[in-house]
Amino acid sequence: MRDFLFFVESRDRFAVGLFRQFRIEETPSRVLIITPTLEYKRWVLEYIRARLADYGKEIMVKVKGEEKPAGEEVLREGIQEKYQFENFVVGSSNELAYRVCLEVSANPGSYSPLFLYGGVGLGKTHLLHAIGNRATTMGYRAIYRQANEFSEDMIKSLKQGRVEDFRRNFSEVDLLLLDDVQFLSGKERTQIELFRVFESLQRKEKQIVLVSDRHPKEIGDLSERLISRFVSGIIIEIGLDEETKLSIVKNKLILFGLPVDRKYIDYVMENTGYSVREIEGFIKTLKLTGIREDKSTEGTKKEELLLSLVARHFNLKPEDLKRDTKERKVLKAKHIAMYFCKTLLRMSYPEIGRLFGKLDHTSALYATKKVEEKRLGDRKFEYLLQMLEKNLKRSLGLV
Ligand code: ADP
Ligand code: MG
């Protein structure tokens, strides 16, 4: 086994780090690589296996679970296999969350309730599923639900007069993994039902893990007694710092079969914000387009650059933002771009109007105001703008 890893290292010194996390079973004639997720299996098959062909043994790749005969079924609902602890990159800003989640999956009930919160794309959902995956392989019963699915299930069972079944279903698990609980805000009846389930699970010392984009006290329109239950356990904020981002970027470059050299690393680091989801999207695109040698940047006016950056964030082309449209997604991007032309580049409304396809200045004014207002009332939107603003400032050389 040591020989095989040594061989992998000689072929691809980056891949060996990931290989160390795989289970490897070697016989005189073949090597069986068992990967934690399908994503890794594909990666080994697509990028690595060919380079290992001259090891002289048949190389087989299976995803965990595939190699086992089907055993007794454990209760497992809503849990996605692709999110595992093994493919979660750990750094200082998510280490605590990672460690506690690991503990909770091995010993459900040890820290209950556990409440994780943080901005979008930081791996909260990933960790919830990882808990579910690990716990169910150890025979624990687990359910994963988005809070609004929980709510929909509840309403459906109410209508069908099956609310008892609903309660029982959720109260008979070892782990309840509830995602995006900020969506419980204002849903009174759902809150009442969740409270019941909560009490019943806590009584039995079962594990509850809750995830939200903000601290329980900031969710709003949430009953006092639910808030007090949410804050009664451990609350951990999850973030993303520069160093962790760097490890993630390297890891994802390897995973997508791209070179892990300074040029690629810097390119991704500079063009993405603090969201792993954004990093993944960016690297996927990079895989298709390659690095754009943007020599034209210096000649390009700042406003054109801003336009193309905002467009790229929304997976659009810069020209899309200049055309007349009623498509919501395009309009949203367009309004945001106009807003930043005003706030970051201090362009006048007539100038903005001209830039976005010969609009008059009142349209530019209207768009900018609309974004300003939405920013005040909508936290998710505010977070998006903060992130964009940070990226734009950096790319436009405004910091
Ligand atoms: P959140 O729920 O916090 O908005 P997700 O868990 O959905 O974020 O993560 C977004 C994407 O980024 C997912 O594909 C996830 O696998 C990936 N991801 C997030 N954090 C990490 C990490 N630390 N290591 C590896 N992948 C990560
Ligand atoms: Mg999520």
CSV table of C-alpha atoms and ligand atoms in Angstrom, one decimal:
chain,number,residue,atom,x,y,z
A,1,MET,CA,0.0,0.0,0.0
A,2,ARG,CA,2.8,2.3,0.8
A,3,ASP,CA,4.3,1.4,-2.6
A,4,PHE,CA,1.2,2.4,-4.3
A,5,LEU,CA,1.0,5.8,-2.7
A,6,PHE,CA,4.6,6.3,-3.4
A,7,PHE,CA,3.9,5.5,-7.0
A,8,VAL,CA,0.9,7.9,-7.1
A,9,GLU,CA,3.2,10.6,-5.6
A,10,SER,CA,5.7,10.1,-8.3
A,11,ARG,CA,3.0,10.6,-11.0
A,12,ASP,CA,1.1,13.4,-9.4
A,13,ARG,CA,2.4,15.0,-6.3
A,14,PHE,CA,-0.8,16.9,-5.6
A,15,ALA,CA,-3.1,13.9,-6.0
A,16,VAL,CA,-1.4,11.9,-3.4
A,17,GLY,CA,-2.8,14.1,-0.6
A,18,LEU,CA,-6.3,13.1,-1.7
A,19,PHE,CA,-5.4,9.5,-2.2
A,20,ARG,CA,-4.3,9.3,1.4
A,21,GLN,CA,-7.9,10.0,2.4
A,22,PHE,CA,-9.2,7.1,0.3
A,23,ARG,CA,-9.3,3.5,1.5
A,24,ILE,CA,-7.0,1.5,-0.7
A,25,GLU,CA,-7.1,-2.3,-0.9
A,26,GLU,CA,-4.3,-3.9,-2.8
A,27,THR,CA,-3.9,-7.5,-3.8
A,28,PRO,CA,-1.1,-9.0,-6.0
A,29,SER,CA,-3.2,-8.4,-9.1
A,30,ARG,CA,-5.2,-5.3,-8.5
A,31,VAL,CA,-5.7,-2.1,-6.5
A,32,LEU,CA,-9.1,-1.1,-5.3
A,33,ILE,CA,-9.6,2.5,-4.5
A,34,ILE,CA,-12.6,3.4,-2.4
A,35,THR,CA,-13.5,7.0,-2.6
A,36,PRO,CA,-15.8,8.8,-0.2
A,37,THR,CA,-17.9,10.4,-2.9
A,38,LEU,CA,-18.9,10.0,-6.5
A,39,GLU,CA,-17.2,13.3,-7.3
A,40,TYR,CA,-13.8,11.8,-6.3
A,41,LYS,CA,-14.5,8.6,-8.1
A,42,ARG,CA,-15.1,10.5,-11.3
A,43,TRP,CA,-12.0,12.6,-10.7
A,44,VAL,CA,-9.9,9.5,-10.3
A,45,LEU,CA,-11.4,7.9,-13.4
A,46,GLU,CA,-11.1,10.9,-15.5
A,47,TYR,CA,-7.8,12.5,-14.6
A,48,ILE,CA,-5.7,10.2,-12.6
A,49,ARG,CA,-6.2,6.5,-13.6
A,50,ALA,CA,-4.6,6.8,-17.0
A,51,ARG,CA,-1.4,8.1,-15.4
A,52,LEU,CA,-1.3,5.2,-13.0
A,53,ALA,CA,-1.7,2.5,-15.7
A,54,ASP,CA,1.9,1.4,-15.7
A,55,TYR,CA,1.8,0.4,-12.1
A,56,GLY,CA,1.2,-3.1,-13.5
A,57,LYS,CA,-2.0,-3.9,-11.6
A,58,GLU,CA,-5.6,-3.5,-12.5
A,59,ILE,CA,-6.9,-0.3,-10.9
A,60,MET,CA,-10.5,-0.3,-9.8
A,61,VAL,CA,-12.3,2.7,-8.4
A,62,LYS,CA,-15.5,2.4,-6.3
A,63,VAL,CA,-17.4,4.9,-4.3
A,64,LYS,CA,-17.9,4.1,-0.6
A,65,GLY,CA,-21.0,1.8,-0.2
A,66,GLU,CA,-20.6,0.3,-3.7
A,67,GLU,CA,-18.2,-2.3,-2.4
A,68,LYS,CA,-20.5,-3.5,0.4
A,69,PRO,CA,-23.3,-5.9,0.0
A,70,ALA,CA,-26.6,-4.3,0.7
A,71,GLY,CA,-27.2,-4.5,4.4
A,72,GLU,CA,-30.1,-3.7,6.6
A,73,GLU,CA,-31.7,-0.3,5.7
A,74,VAL,CA,-31.2,2.5,8.3
A,75,LEU,CA,-33.6,5.4,8.3
A,76,ARG,CA,-32.0,8.0,6.1
A,77,GLU,CA,-34.0,10.8,4.5
A,78,GLY,CA,-33.0,13.7,2.4
A,79,ILE,CA,-29.2,13.1,2.8
A,80,GLN,CA,-27.0,13.7,-0.2
A,81,GLU,CA,-24.0,11.4,-0.6
A,82,LYS,CA,-21.8,13.9,-2.3
A,83,TYR,CA,-21.3,15.9,0.8
A,84,GLN,CA,-18.9,14.1,3.1
A,85,PHE,CA,-16.4,15.1,5.8
A,86,GLU,CA,-13.7,13.6,3.6
A,87,ASN,CA,-14.2,16.3,0.9
A,88,PHE,CA,-14.7,19.2,3.3
A,89,VAL,CA,-11.6,21.4,3.4
A,90,VAL,CA,-10.8,22.5,6.9
A,91,GLY,CA,-9.1,25.7,7.8
A,92,SER,CA,-9.1,28.0,10.8
A,93,SER,CA,-12.4,29.6,10.0
A,94,ASN,CA,-14.4,26.4,9.8
A,95,GLU,CA,-12.4,24.1,12.0
A,96,LEU,CA,-14.4,24.4,15.1
A,97,ALA,CA,-17.7,23.8,13.2
A,98,TYR,CA,-16.1,20.8,11.4
A,99,ARG,CA,-14.8,19.3,14.7
A,100,VAL,CA,-18.1,19.6,16.5
A,101,CYS,CA,-20.0,18.2,13.5
A,102,LEU,CA,-17.7,15.3,13.4
A,103,GLU,CA,-18.2,14.6,17.1
A,104,VAL,CA,-22.0,15.0,16.8
A,105,SER,CA,-22.1,12.5,13.9
A,106,ALA,CA,-20.2,9.9,15.9
A,107,ASN,CA,-22.1,10.6,19.2
A,108,PRO,CA,-25.5,12.0,18.4
A,109,GLY,CA,-26.8,14.0,21.3
A,110,SER,CA,-23.4,15.1,22.5
A,111,TYR,CA,-24.0,18.7,21.7
A,112,SER,CA,-27.7,19.3,21.2
A,113,PRO,CA,-28.9,21.5,19.8
A,114,LEU,CA,-26.0,22.5,17.7
A,115,PHE,CA,-26.6,25.8,15.8
A,116,LEU,CA,-24.4,26.7,12.9
A,117,TYR,CA,-24.7,30.0,11.1
A,118,GLY,CA,-22.8,32.1,8.5
A,119,GLY,CA,-23.0,33.6,5.0
A,120,VAL,CA,-24.0,31.9,1.8
A,121,GLY,CA,-21.8,29.3,0.2
A,122,LEU,CA,-19.6,28.6,3.2
A,123,GLY,CA,-20.3,24.9,3.6
A,124,LYS,CA,-23.1,24.8,6.1
A,125,THR,CA,-25.3,22.6,4.1
A,126,HIS,CA,-22.3,20.5,3.2
A,127,LEU,CA,-21.6,19.9,6.9
A,128,LEU,CA,-25.2,18.9,7.6
A,129,HIS,CA,-25.2,16.3,5.0
A,130,ALA,CA,-21.7,15.1,6.1
A,131,ILE,CA,-23.1,14.5,9.6
A,132,GLY,CA,-26.0,12.6,8.1
A,133,ASN,CA,-23.8,10.5,5.9
A,134,ARG,CA,-21.4,9.6,8.7
A,135,ALA,CA,-24.1,9.0,11.3
A,136,THR,CA,-26.2,6.7,9.0
A,137,THR,CA,-23.2,4.6,8.1
A,138,MET,CA,-22.9,4.0,11.8
A,139,GLY,CA,-26.5,2.9,12.0
A,140,TYR,CA,-28.1,6.0,13.4
A,141,ARG,CA,-31.4,7.2,12.0
A,142,ALA,CA,-31.2,10.7,10.4
A,143,ILE,CA,-33.4,13.1,8.5
A,144,TYR,CA,-32.2,16.1,6.6
A,145,ARG,CA,-34.8,18.8,5.7
A,146,GLN,CA,-34.7,22.4,4.5
A,147,ALA,CA,-36.9,24.4,6.9
A,148,ASN,CA,-39.3,25.3,4.2
A,149,GLU,CA,-39.6,21.6,3.2
A,150,PHE,CA,-40.3,20.9,6.8
A,151,SER,CA,-43.0,23.5,6.7
A,152,GLU,CA,-44.5,22.2,3.5
A,153,ASP,CA,-44.5,18.6,4.8
A,154,MET,CA,-46.3,19.8,7.9
A,155,ILE,CA,-49.0,21.7,6.0
A,156,LYS,CA,-49.6,18.8,3.7
A,157,SER,CA,-50.0,16.4,6.7
A,158,LEU,CA,-52.3,18.8,8.4
A,159,LYS,CA,-54.5,18.9,5.3
A,160,GLN,CA,-54.5,15.2,5.0
A,161,GLY,CA,-55.3,14.7,8.7
A,162,ARG,CA,-51.9,12.9,9.2
A,163,VAL,CA,-50.2,15.4,11.5
A,164,GLU,CA,-49.6,12.6,14.1
A,165,ASP,CA,-47.6,10.7,11.5
A,166,PHE,CA,-45.7,13.8,10.7
A,167,ARG,CA,-44.7,14.3,14.3
A,168,ARG,CA,-43.8,10.6,14.8
A,169,ASN,CA,-41.6,10.6,11.7
A,170,PHE,CA,-39.5,13.5,13.0
A,171,SER,CA,-39.5,12.4,16.6
A,172,GLU,CA,-38.2,8.9,16.0
A,173,VAL,CA,-34.8,9.9,14.6
A,174,ASP,CA,-31.4,10.0,16.3
A,175,LEU,CA,-30.5,13.1,14.3
A,176,LEU,CA,-32.7,15.9,12.9
A,177,LEU,CA,-30.7,18.1,10.5
A,178,LEU,CA,-32.6,21.2,9.7
A,179,ASP,CA,-31.2,23.6,7.1
A,180,ASP,CA,-31.9,27.3,6.5
A,181,VAL,CA,-34.1,27.8,9.6
A,182,GLN,CA,-34.2,31.5,8.8
A,183,PHE,CA,-37.1,30.5,6.6
A,184,LEU,CA,-39.2,29.7,9.7
A,185,SER,CA,-39.5,33.4,10.2
A,186,GLY,CA,-43.2,34.3,10.4
A,187,LYS,CA,-44.4,30.7,9.9
A,188,GLU,CA,-46.3,30.4,13.2
A,189,ARG,CA,-47.8,27.0,12.8
A,190,THR,CA,-44.6,25.4,11.6
A,191,GLN,CA,-42.8,26.9,14.6
A,192,ILE,CA,-45.3,25.3,16.9
A,193,GLU,CA,-44.8,21.9,15.3
A,194,LEU,CA,-41.1,22.3,15.3
A,195,PHE,CA,-41.2,23.1,19.0
A,196,ARG,CA,-43.0,19.9,19.7
A,197,VAL,CA,-40.6,17.8,17.7
A,198,PHE,CA,-37.7,19.7,19.4
A,199,GLU,CA,-39.0,19.0,22.9
A,200,SER,CA,-39.6,15.4,22.1
A,201,LEU,CA,-36.1,14.9,20.7
A,202,GLN,CA,-34.4,16.7,23.5
A,203,ARG,CA,-36.3,14.6,26.1
A,204,LYS,CA,-34.8,11.5,24.5
A,205,GLU,CA,-31.4,13.2,24.3
A,206,LYS,CA,-31.3,12.9,20.5
A,207,GLN,CA,-29.3,15.2,18.3
A,208,ILE,CA,-30.7,18.3,16.6
A,209,VAL,CA,-28.5,20.4,14.3
A,210,LEU,CA,-29.8,23.7,13.0
A,211,VAL,CA,-28.3,25.8,10.2
A,212,SER,CA,-29.1,29.4,9.4
A,213,ASP,CA,-27.6,32.4,7.6
A,214,ARG,CA,-27.7,34.4,10.8
A,215,HIS,CA,-27.7,34.1,14.6
A,216,PRO,CA,-31.0,32.9,16.1
A,217,LYS,CA,-31.7,36.2,17.7
A,218,GLU,CA,-31.4,37.9,14.3
A,219,ILE,CA,-33.9,35.8,12.5
A,220,GLY,CA,-36.9,37.8,13.5
A,221,ASP,CA,-40.5,36.7,13.7
A,222,LEU,CA,-39.5,33.6,15.6
A,223,SER,CA,-41.3,32.7,18.8
A,224,GLU,CA,-39.4,33.5,22.0
A,225,ARG,CA,-39.5,29.9,23.2
A,226,LEU,CA,-38.0,28.6,20.0
A,227,ILE,CA,-35.2,31.2,20.1
A,228,SER,CA,-34.5,30.2,23.7
A,229,ARG,CA,-34.3,26.5,22.6
A,230,PHE,CA,-32.0,27.4,19.7
A,231,VAL,CA,-29.6,29.3,21.9
A,232,SER,CA,-29.6,26.7,24.6
A,233,GLY,CA,-26.9,24.5,23.1
A,234,ILE,CA,-23.7,25.4,21.1
A,235,ILE,CA,-23.7,28.1,18.6
A,236,ILE,CA,-20.9,28.3,16.1
A,237,GLU,CA,-20.3,30.9,13.4
A,238,ILE,CA,-18.7,29.6,10.2
A,239,GLY,CA,-16.7,31.9,8.0
A,240,LEU,CA,-14.0,31.9,5.3
A,241,ASP,CA,-10.6,33.4,5.8
A,242,GLU,CA,-7.8,33.9,3.3
A,243,GLU,CA,-5.8,30.9,4.3
A,244,THR,CA,-8.8,28.5,4.2
A,245,LYS,CA,-9.9,30.0,0.9
A,246,LEU,CA,-6.4,29.2,-0.4
A,247,SER,CA,-6.6,25.6,0.6
A,248,ILE,CA,-10.1,25.3,-0.9
A,249,VAL,CA,-8.9,26.8,-4.2
A,250,LYS,CA,-6.0,24.4,-4.4
A,251,ASN,CA,-8.3,21.5,-3.6
A,252,LYS,CA,-10.9,22.4,-6.1
A,253,LEU,CA,-8.3,23.0,-8.8
A,254,ILE,CA,-7.0,19.5,-8.3
A,255,LEU,CA,-10.5,18.1,-8.3
A,256,PHE,CA,-11.3,19.8,-11.7
A,257,GLY,CA,-8.0,18.6,-13.2
A,258,LEU,CA,-6.5,22.0,-13.5
A,259,PRO,CA,-2.9,22.9,-12.8
A,260,VAL,CA,-2.2,23.9,-9.2
A,261,ASP,CA,0.4,26.5,-10.0
A,262,ARG,CA,0.8,30.1,-8.9
A,263,LYS,CA,-0.8,31.4,-12.0
A,264,TYR,CA,-4.0,29.5,-11.6
A,265,ILE,CA,-4.1,29.9,-7.8
A,266,ASP,CA,-3.7,33.7,-8.0
A,267,TYR,CA,-6.2,33.9,-10.9
A,268,VAL,CA,-8.9,32.2,-8.9
A,269,MET,CA,-8.0,33.9,-5.6
A,270,GLU,CA,-8.3,37.3,-7.2
A,271,ASN,CA,-11.4,36.8,-9.1
A,272,THR,CA,-13.6,35.3,-6.4
A,273,GLY,CA,-15.0,36.4,-3.2
A,274,TYR,CA,-15.5,34.6,0.1
A,275,SER,CA,-17.9,32.0,-1.0
A,276,VAL,CA,-17.0,28.4,-1.8
A,277,ARG,CA,-19.9,28.1,-4.1
A,278,GLU,CA,-18.6,31.1,-6.1
A,279,ILE,CA,-15.1,29.5,-6.2
A,280,GLU,CA,-16.5,26.2,-7.5
A,281,GLY,CA,-18.5,28.0,-10.2
A,282,PHE,CA,-15.5,30.1,-11.2
A,283,ILE,CA,-13.2,27.0,-11.4
A,284,LYS,CA,-15.8,25.1,-13.4
A,285,THR,CA,-16.0,28.0,-15.9
A,286,LEU,CA,-12.2,28.2,-15.9
A,287,LYS,CA,-12.0,24.6,-16.9
A,288,LEU,CA,-13.9,25.5,-20.0
A,289,THR,CA,-12.5,28.8,-20.9
A,290,GLY,CA,-8.9,28.7,-19.6
A,291,ILE,CA,-7.3,31.8,-18.1
A,292,ARG,CA,-8.2,34.9,-20.1
A,293,GLU,CA,-5.0,36.8,-20.7
A,294,ASP,CA,-6.7,40.1,-20.1
A,295,LYS,CA,-4.2,42.4,-21.7
A,296,SER,CA,-7.0,44.6,-22.8
A,297,THR,CA,-7.9,45.5,-19.2
A,298,GLU,CA,-5.8,48.5,-18.9
A,299,GLY,CA,-7.1,49.9,-22.1
A,300,THR,CA,-10.7,49.1,-21.1
A,301,LYS,CA,-12.6,51.7,-19.3
A,302,LYS,CA,-13.4,51.0,-15.7
A,303,GLU,CA,-17.1,51.0,-16.3
A,304,GLU,CA,-16.8,48.3,-19.0
A,305,LEU,CA,-14.8,46.2,-16.6
A,306,LEU,CA,-17.4,46.7,-13.9
A,307,LEU,CA,-20.1,45.7,-16.3
A,308,SER,CA,-18.3,42.5,-17.3
A,309,LEU,CA,-17.5,41.6,-13.7
A,310,VAL,CA,-21.1,42.0,-12.6
A,311,ALA,CA,-22.3,40.1,-15.7
A,312,ARG,CA,-20.0,37.3,-15.0
A,313,HIS,CA,-21.2,37.0,-11.4
A,314,PHE,CA,-24.7,36.3,-12.8
A,315,ASN,CA,-23.5,34.1,-15.6
A,316,LEU,CA,-24.4,36.6,-18.2
A,317,LYS,CA,-22.5,38.4,-20.9
A,318,PRO,CA,-21.7,42.2,-20.6
A,319,GLU,CA,-23.9,42.8,-23.7
A,320,ASP,CA,-26.9,41.3,-21.9
A,321,LEU,CA,-26.8,44.2,-19.5
A,322,LYS,CA,-27.0,46.7,-22.3
A,323,ARG,CA,-30.1,45.3,-23.9
A,324,ASP,CA,-33.6,46.2,-23.2
A,325,THR,CA,-35.2,43.3,-21.3
A,326,LYS,CA,-37.9,42.3,-18.9
A,327,GLU,CA,-36.1,39.1,-17.8
A,328,ARG,CA,-35.9,39.2,-14.0
A,329,LYS,CA,-32.4,37.8,-13.7
A,330,VAL,CA,-31.0,40.1,-16.3
A,331,LEU,CA,-32.8,43.1,-14.8
A,332,LYS,CA,-31.5,42.3,-11.4
A,333,ALA,CA,-27.9,42.2,-12.6
A,334,LYS,CA,-28.4,45.3,-14.7
A,335,HIS,CA,-29.8,47.3,-11.7
A,336,ILE,CA,-26.9,46.1,-9.5
A,337,ALA,CA,-24.4,47.1,-12.1
A,338,MET,CA,-26.0,50.5,-12.5
A,339,TYR,CA,-25.9,51.0,-8.7
A,340,PHE,CA,-22.2,50.2,-8.6
A,341,CYS,CA,-21.5,52.6,-11.5
A,342,LYS,CA,-23.0,55.2,-9.3
A,343,THR,CA,-21.6,54.3,-5.9
A,344,LEU,CA,-18.1,53.1,-6.9
A,345,LEU,CA,-17.4,55.0,-10.1
A,346,ARG,CA,-19.4,58.1,-9.2
A,347,MET,CA,-20.8,58.3,-12.7
A,348,SER,CA,-23.6,60.7,-13.4
A,349,TYR,CA,-27.1,59.4,-14.1
A,350,PRO,CA,-27.1,60.5,-17.7
A,351,GLU,CA,-23.7,58.7,-18.1
A,352,ILE,CA,-25.1,55.6,-16.6
A,353,GLY,CA,-28.1,55.7,-18.8
A,354,ARG,CA,-26.0,56.0,-21.9
A,355,LEU,CA,-23.8,53.1,-20.8
A,356,PHE,CA,-26.7,50.7,-20.4
A,357,GLY,CA,-28.2,51.0,-23.8
A,358,LYS,CA,-29.3,54.5,-24.2
A,359,LEU,CA,-31.6,54.8,-21.3
A,360,ASP,CA,-32.6,58.2,-20.0
A,361,HIS,CA,-31.3,59.4,-16.7
A,362,THR,CA,-34.5,58.8,-14.8
A,363,SER,CA,-34.3,55.0,-15.5
A,364,ALA,CA,-30.7,55.1,-14.1
A,365,LEU,CA,-31.9,57.0,-11.1
A,366,TYR,CA,-34.8,54.6,-10.5
A,367,ALA,CA,-32.6,51.5,-10.7
A,368,THR,CA,-30.1,52.9,-8.3
A,369,LYS,CA,-32.7,53.9,-5.8
A,370,LYS,CA,-34.4,50.5,-6.0
A,371,VAL,CA,-31.2,48.7,-5.2
A,372,GLU,CA,-30.5,51.1,-2.3
A,373,GLU,CA,-33.9,50.4,-0.8
A,374,LYS,CA,-33.7,46.6,-1.3
A,375,ARG,CA,-30.3,46.6,0.3
A,376,LEU,CA,-31.7,48.0,3.5
A,377,GLY,CA,-34.6,45.6,3.8
A,378,ASP,CA,-33.1,42.3,2.6
A,379,ARG,CA,-30.2,40.7,4.4
A,380,LYS,CA,-29.4,38.2,1.7
A,381,PHE,CA,-29.3,40.8,-0.9
A,382,GLU,CA,-27.2,43.0,1.3
A,383,TYR,CA,-24.7,40.2,1.8
A,384,LEU,CA,-24.5,39.6,-2.0
A,385,LEU,CA,-23.8,43.3,-2.5
A,386,GLN,CA,-21.2,43.4,0.1
A,387,MET,CA,-19.4,40.5,-1.5
A,388,LEU,CA,-19.7,42.0,-5.0
A,389,GLU,CA,-18.5,45.3,-3.8
A,390,LYS,CA,-15.4,43.9,-2.2
A,391,ASN,CA,-14.6,42.0,-5.4
A,392,LEU,CA,-15.3,45.0,-7.7
A,393,LYS,CA,-13.2,47.3,-5.6
A,394,ARG,CA,-10.3,44.9,-5.7
A,395,SER,CA,-10.6,44.3,-9.5
A,396,LEU,CA,-11.1,47.9,-10.3
A,397,GLY,CA,-8.2,48.9,-8.2
A,398,LEU,CA,-10.3,51.0,-5.9
A,399,VAL,CA,-8.8,49.7,-2.6
B,1,ADP,P1,-24.0,27.1,2.4
B,1,ADP,O1,-25.0,26.0,2.8
B,1,ADP,O2,-23.2,27.6,3.6
B,1,ADP,O3,-24.6,28.2,1.7
B,1,ADP,P2,-22.9,24.9,0.9
B,1,ADP,O4,-22.7,23.9,1.9
B,1,ADP,O5,-24.1,24.7,0.0
B,1,ADP,O6,-23.0,26.4,1.5
B,1,ADP,O7,-21.6,25.0,0.0
B,1,ADP,C1,-21.5,25.5,-1.3
B,1,ADP,C2,-20.6,24.6,-2.2
B,1,ADP,O8,-19.3,24.8,-1.7
B,1,ADP,C3,-20.9,23.2,-2.0
B,1,ADP,O9,-20.7,22.6,-3.3
B,1,ADP,C4,-19.9,22.6,-1.0
B,1,ADP,O10,-19.6,21.3,-1.3
B,1,ADP,C5,-18.7,23.6,-1.3
B,1,ADP,N1,-18.0,23.8,0.0
B,1,ADP,C6,-18.3,24.7,0.9
B,1,ADP,N2,-17.4,24.7,1.9
B,1,ADP,C7,-16.4,23.8,1.6
B,1,ADP,C8,-15.2,23.3,2.2
B,1,ADP,N3,-14.8,23.8,3.3
B,1,ADP,N4,-14.6,22.4,1.5
B,1,ADP,C9,-15.0,21.9,0.3
B,1,ADP,N5,-16.1,22.3,-0.3
B,1,ADP,C10,-16.8,23.2,0.3
B,2,MG,MG,-27.0,26.0,2.5
